[in-house]
Structures are given as structure tokens and as C-alpha cells.
PDB file of C-alpha atoms in Angstrom:
ATOM      1  CA  MET A   1     106.823  96.213  89.532  1.00 66.00           C
ATOM      2  CA  TRP A   2     107.325  98.873  87.935  1.00 80.00           C
ATOM      3  CA  ARG A   3     110.436  98.617  85.817  1.00 85.00           C
ATOM      4  CA  THR A   4     114.196  99.464  87.530  1.00 85.00           C
ATOM      5  CA  GLU A   5     114.703 101.578  84.011  1.00 86.00           C
ATOM      6  CA  LEU A   6     111.970 103.601  83.703  1.00 89.00           C
ATOM      7  CA  PHE A   7     112.972 105.608  87.344  1.00 91.00           C
ATOM      8  CA  HIS A   8     115.820 107.389  84.800  1.00 93.00           C
ATOM      9  CA  PRO A   9     113.157 109.131  82.159  1.00 91.00           C
ATOM     10  CA  LEU A  10     110.478 109.687  85.281  1.00 92.00           C
ATOM     11  CA  ILE A  11     114.369 111.981  87.116  1.00 95.00           C
ATOM     12  CA  VAL A  12     115.942 112.407  84.730  1.00 95.00           C
ATOM     13  CA  HIS A  13     113.437 115.407  82.860  1.00 96.00           C
ATOM     14  CA  LEU A  14     113.346 117.314  86.421  1.00 97.00           C
ATOM     15  CA  PRO A  15     117.393 118.241  86.010  1.00 97.00           C
ATOM     16  CA  VAL A  16     116.920 119.477  81.387  1.00 97.00           C
ATOM     17  CA  VAL A  17     115.092 122.170  82.602  1.00 97.00           C
ATOM     18  CA  THR A  18     116.307 123.185  86.103  1.00 98.00           C
ATOM     19  CA  LEU A  19     119.988 122.863  83.736  1.00 98.00           C
ATOM     20  CA  LEU A  20     118.140 124.273  81.091  1.00 97.00           C
ATOM     21  CA  LEU A  21     117.352 127.599  83.282  1.00 97.00           C
ATOM     22  CA  ALA A  22     119.875 127.829  84.801  1.00 97.00           C
ATOM     23  CA  SER A  23     121.755 128.722  81.466  1.00 96.00           C
ATOM     24  CA  ALA A  24     119.491 130.703  79.803  1.00 96.00           C
ATOM     25  CA  ALA A  25     119.145 132.909  83.476  1.00 95.00           C
ATOM     26  CA  GLY A  26     123.174 133.012  83.313  1.00 93.00           C
ATOM     27  CA  LEU A  27     123.016 134.260  79.583  1.00 92.00           C
ATOM     28  CA  LEU A  28     119.918 136.742  79.942  1.00 92.00           C
ATOM     29  CA  ARG A  29     121.417 138.390  84.114  1.00 88.00           C
ATOM     30  CA  LEU A  30     125.348 138.917  80.913  1.00 82.00           C
ATOM     31  CA  SER A  31     122.615 140.918  78.771  1.00 82.00           C
ATOM     32  CA  ALA A  32     120.464 142.374  81.548  1.00 81.00           C
ATOM     33  CA  LYS A  33     120.846 145.689  82.452  1.00 76.00           C
ATOM     34  CA  GLY A  34     122.475 146.665  86.297  1.00 70.00           C
ATOM     35  CA  ASN A  35     123.178 143.087  86.325  1.00 63.00           C
ATOM     36  CA  SER A  36     120.197 141.594  87.583  1.00 85.00           C
ATOM     37  CA  GLU A  37     119.849 139.700  90.701  1.00 89.00           C
ATOM     38  CA  PHE A  38     117.366 138.238  90.511  1.00 92.00           C
ATOM     39  CA  LEU A  39     118.629 136.289  87.585  1.00 93.00           C
ATOM     40  CA  GLY A  40     121.418 135.320  89.343  1.00 91.00           C
ATOM     41  CA  LYS A  41     120.090 133.741  91.772  1.00 94.00           C
ATOM     42  CA  LEU A  42     116.917 132.140  89.525  1.00 95.00           C
ATOM     43  CA  THR A  43     120.694 130.585  88.735  1.00 95.00           C
ATOM     44  CA  PHE A  44     121.323 129.923  91.822  1.00 96.00           C
ATOM     45  CA  VAL A  45     118.205 127.840  92.768  1.00 97.00           C
ATOM     46  CA  MET A  46     118.195 126.129  88.533  1.00 98.00           C
ATOM     47  CA  LEU A  47     121.836 125.270  89.458  1.00 98.00           C
ATOM     48  CA  VAL A  48     121.251 123.607  92.928  1.00 98.00           C
ATOM     49  CA  ILE A  49     118.321 121.767  92.380  1.00 98.00           C
ATOM     50  CA  GLY A  50     119.335 120.574  88.626  1.00 98.00           C
ATOM     51  CA  VAL A  51     123.098 119.304  89.503  1.00 98.00           C
ATOM     52  CA  ILE A  52     121.324 117.680  93.371  1.00 98.00           C
ATOM     53  CA  SER A  53     118.739 115.985  90.373  1.00 97.00           C
ATOM     54  CA  GLY A  54     120.953 115.236  87.468  1.00 97.00           C
ATOM     55  CA  TRP A  55     123.400 113.375  89.992  1.00 98.00           C
ATOM     56  CA  ALA A  56     120.106 110.976  90.651  1.00 97.00           C
ATOM     57  CA  GLY A  57     119.438 110.762  86.616  1.00 96.00           C
ATOM     58  CA  ILE A  58     123.333 109.658  86.281  1.00 96.00           C
ATOM     59  CA  TYR A  59     122.298 107.078  89.130  1.00 96.00           C
ATOM     60  CA  SER A  60     119.150 105.687  87.451  1.00 95.00           C
ATOM     61  CA  GLY A  61     120.628 106.415  84.281  1.00 94.00           C
ATOM     62  CA  GLN A  62     123.107 103.111  85.426  1.00 94.00           C
ATOM     63  CA  LEU A  63     120.458 101.386  86.196  1.00 93.00           C
ATOM     64  CA  ALA A  64     118.783 102.018  83.108  1.00 92.00           C
ATOM     65  CA  TYR A  65     121.803 101.384  81.685  1.00 91.00           C
ATOM     66  CA  ASN A  66     122.494  97.790  82.856  1.00 90.00           C
ATOM     67  CA  VAL A  67     119.320  97.028  81.656  1.00 89.00           C
ATOM     68  CA  GLU A  68     119.290  98.482  77.933  1.00 88.00           C
ATOM     69  CA  VAL A  69     122.486  98.064  76.980  1.00 87.00           C
ATOM     70  CA  ARG A  70     121.887  94.148  75.612  1.00 86.00           C
ATOM     71  CA  LYS A  71     118.651  95.014  74.055  1.00 88.00           C
ATOM     72  CA  ILE A  72     119.564  97.505  71.783  1.00 90.00           C
ATOM     73  CA  CYS A  73     120.789  97.655  67.851  1.00 91.00           C
ATOM     74  CA  ASP A  74     123.320  99.963  68.703  1.00 92.00           C
ATOM     75  CA  PRO A  75     125.053 100.007  72.043  1.00 92.00           C
ATOM     76  CA  LYS A  76     127.613 103.019  71.351  1.00 95.00           C
ATOM     77  CA  VAL A  77     124.565 105.378  70.751  1.00 95.00           C
ATOM     78  CA  LEU A  78     123.712 104.663  74.754  1.00 94.00           C
ATOM     79  CA  GLN A  79     127.667 104.749  75.820  1.00 95.00           C
ATOM     80  CA  ASN A  80     128.133 108.602  73.866  1.00 97.00           C
ATOM     81  CA  HIS A  81     124.872 109.347  75.552  1.00 96.00           C
ATOM     82  CA  GLN A  82     125.675 108.674  78.925  1.00 96.00           C
ATOM     83  CA  TYR A  83     129.267 110.498  78.006  1.00 97.00           C
ATOM     84  CA  TRP A  84     127.684 113.621  77.348  1.00 98.00           C
ATOM     85  CA  SER A  85     125.596 113.140  80.889  1.00 97.00           C
ATOM     86  CA  TYR A  86     128.770 112.442  82.791  1.00 97.00           C
ATOM     87  CA  VAL A  87     130.194 116.292  80.891  1.00 98.00           C
ATOM     88  CA  SER A  88     127.354 118.072  80.865  1.00 98.00           C
ATOM     89  CA  LEU A  89     126.536 116.959  84.409  1.00 98.00           C
ATOM     90  CA  ILE A  90     130.464 117.633  85.475  1.00 98.00           C
ATOM     91  CA  VAL A  91     130.523 121.184  83.667  1.00 98.00           C
ATOM     92  CA  TYR A  92     126.924 122.251  86.118  1.00 98.00           C
ATOM     93  CA  THR A  93     128.674 121.206  89.251  1.00 98.00           C
ATOM     94  CA  VAL A  94     132.204 123.475  88.540  1.00 97.00           C
ATOM     95  CA  VAL A  95     129.630 126.212  87.478  1.00 97.00           C
ATOM     96  CA  LEU A  96     127.722 125.612  91.120  1.00 97.00           C
ATOM     97  CA  ILE A  97     130.827 125.304  93.435  1.00 96.00           C
ATOM     98  CA  ILE A  98     131.910 128.611  92.062  1.00 94.00           C
ATOM     99  CA  LYS A  99     129.161 130.741  91.805  1.00 92.00           C
ATOM    100  CA  MET A 100     129.036 128.761  95.992  1.00 92.00           C
ATOM    101  CA  LEU A 101     132.653 130.321  96.382  1.00 90.00           C
ATOM    102  CA  LYS A 102     132.509 133.477  93.866  1.00 84.00           C
ATOM    103  CA  LYS A 103     132.682 134.707  97.325  1.00 74.00           C
ATOM    104  CA  TYR A 104     135.674 133.415  99.057  1.00 79.00           C
ATOM    105  CA  ILE A 105     137.979 133.280  95.599  1.00 75.00           C
ATOM    106  CA  ALA A 106     140.011 137.415  96.200  1.00 66.00           C
ATOM    107  CA  ALA A 107     141.665 136.304  93.273  1.00 66.00           C
ATOM    108  CA  PHE A 108     140.351 136.210  90.465  1.00 68.00           C
ATOM    109  CA  ASN A 109     138.825 139.654  89.192  1.00 79.00           C
ATOM    110  CA  ALA A 110     134.487 139.796  89.229  1.00 79.00           C
ATOM    111  CA  LEU A 111     134.076 140.357  85.486  1.00 81.00           C
ATOM    112  CA  ILE A 112     136.750 137.164  84.359  1.00 86.00           C
ATOM    113  CA  ILE A 113     134.276 134.120  87.446  1.00 87.00           C
ATOM    114  CA  ASN A 114     131.287 135.935  85.132  1.00 86.00           C
ATOM    115  CA  VAL A 115     132.383 135.740  82.137  1.00 88.00           C
ATOM    116  CA  LEU A 116     134.003 131.777  83.010  1.00 92.00           C
ATOM    117  CA  ILE A 117     130.720 131.076  84.358  1.00 93.00           C
ATOM    118  CA  VAL A 118     128.200 132.296  81.009  1.00 93.00           C
ATOM    119  CA  ILE A 119     131.175 130.415  78.965  1.00 96.00           C
ATOM    120  CA  LEU A 120     130.582 127.188  81.124  1.00 97.00           C
ATOM    121  CA  LEU A 121     126.373 127.257  81.378  1.00 96.00           C
ATOM    122  CA  ILE A 122     126.625 127.193  77.802  1.00 96.00           C
ATOM    123  CA  ALA A 123     128.861 124.610  77.567  1.00 97.00           C
ATOM    124  CA  GLY A 124     126.790 122.769  79.992  1.00 97.00           C
ATOM    125  CA  GLY A 125     123.635 122.947  77.571  1.00 96.00           C
ATOM    126  CA  THR A 126     125.487 122.427  74.000  1.00 97.00           C
ATOM    127  CA  ALA A 127     126.606 118.602  76.829  1.00 97.00           C
ATOM    128  CA  LEU A 128     122.624 118.266  77.932  1.00 97.00           C
ATOM    129  CA  GLY A 129     121.209 119.139  74.290  1.00 97.00           C
ATOM    130  CA  TYR A 130     123.432 116.871  72.569  1.00 97.00           C
ATOM    131  CA  ALA A 131     122.734 114.170  75.589  1.00 97.00           C
ATOM    132  CA  GLY A 132     119.533 114.638  75.009  1.00 96.00           C
ATOM    133  CA  HIS A 133     120.246 114.007  71.315  1.00 97.00           C
ATOM    134  CA  LEU A 134     121.516 110.364  72.402  1.00 96.00           C
ATOM    135  CA  GLY A 135     119.223 109.978  75.092  1.00 95.00           C
ATOM    136  CA  ALA A 136     115.749 110.571  72.487  1.00 94.00           C
ATOM    137  CA  SER A 137     117.605 108.724  69.840  1.00 94.00           C
ATOM    138  CA  VAL A 138     117.914 105.264  71.712  1.00 93.00           C
ATOM    139  CA  VAL A 139     114.037 105.688  72.715  1.00 93.00           C
ATOM    140  CA  TYR A 140     112.704 106.392  69.612  1.00 92.00           C
ATOM    141  CA  GLU A 141     115.402 104.102  67.458  1.00 92.00           C
ATOM    142  CA  GLN A 142     115.926 101.480  69.402  1.00 90.00           C
ATOM    143  CA  GLY A 143     112.544 101.219  71.860  1.00 87.00           C
ATOM    144  CA  ALA A 144     115.124 101.323  74.802  1.00 87.00           C
ATOM    145  CA  GLY A 145     112.633 100.896  77.977  1.00 84.00           C
ATOM    146  CA  VAL A 146     109.604 100.701  75.504  1.00 83.00           C
ATOM    147  CA  HIS A 147     107.288  97.885  76.156  1.00 79.00           C
ATOM    148  CA  LYS A 148     106.848  95.577  73.038  1.00 79.00           C
ATOM    149  CA  PRO A 149     103.262  94.525  73.041  1.00 79.00           C
ATOM    150  CA  ALA A 150     102.765  90.446  70.950  1.00 85.00           C
ATOM    151  CA  ASP A 151     101.973  91.137  67.168  1.00 85.00           C
ATOM    152  CA  ASP A 152      98.059  90.443  67.972  1.00 86.00           C
ATOM    153  CA  CYS A 153      98.473  92.747  70.656  1.00 85.00           C
ATOM    154  CA  SER A 154      96.950  90.067  73.208  1.00 84.00           C
ATOM    155  CA  ASP A 155      99.608  90.389  76.232  1.00 80.00           C
ATOM    156  CA  TYR A 156      97.849  94.987  76.011  1.00 79.00           C
ATOM    157  CA  ASN A 157      95.292  95.130  78.868  1.00 75.00           C
ATOM    158  CA  PRO A 158      94.881  98.475  79.430  1.00 74.00           C
ATOM    159  CA  ASP A 159      92.982  98.158  83.131  1.00 70.00           C
TER     160      ASP A 159
END
């Protein structure tokens, strides 16, 4: 049976990829001639997939946090990883909501909304990148979620 803390790395890579693709597509759309409709739709689809799977990643991360926080050397790094993950996902969720309500928001100029979306996509991507860096630090430098075999490897069974 899988250990609870292993669900987080299984789930979290999908939102990382889709949300970063949403940021890249949003930036490319800004510079594309004719304001490419394809890039706009790609941004929206990647945001929907990324935000939904991202909240699943937050949930699985909370489960992993409860297991790993007492095992690692510096829990502050894990807390910072959790904090920046929340920040990035909240920013991406706000972008998704703005994109969904964009045609109903008549009070603002469409150009201002598009610039706001790109700024938020850059901010979300930056926060997501930093959260990923901290997550990698927790795993590769502190061994969170990693099985440590006995010195003589007597507990290693590849079958």
C-alpha cells in the first residue's frame, strides 16, 4: 500500500506543468500579432486543468506535511514551500476567475484587464517556481518522503 506522503508528488506535477504553460501562453499571446485566439484558449484550458489539479495538490501536500514535518531537519523550508504553493495557486485562481468573468466586466477597459492577467500570470509563475524550488529542497536535501534503506540494504527488495 502506498504511503500517504507519496500521493503529493504523484499529483502535483500536473498543475506545475499546466500552470507554467498557462503563463507562457499568456505571455506569448500578449506579443502575438492579432492577439492570437488559440493562445487565449490554450491559456484558459491550462488554467482550468492547473487550478483544479493544483487544489488537489494542495490537499495532498497537506497530507504529506502532516507526515513529514516531524521527520525533516528544517521544517521551516516545508512551511515556506506550503506558503508559496498557496500564494501561487490563489493568484492563478484569481486569473481564472477574471478570465471567466472578463466578458461580463464592462467597467474596465479590455486592455487593462489583459495586462492585469499577464502581470498575475507572471506573478503566479514566479511564486510557483519558488515553491517548486523549495519542494525540491525538501525532497533532495532533507529526504522528505524518501525511503532510507538500512546500511546493509537488508530491507531492499526489488520484487
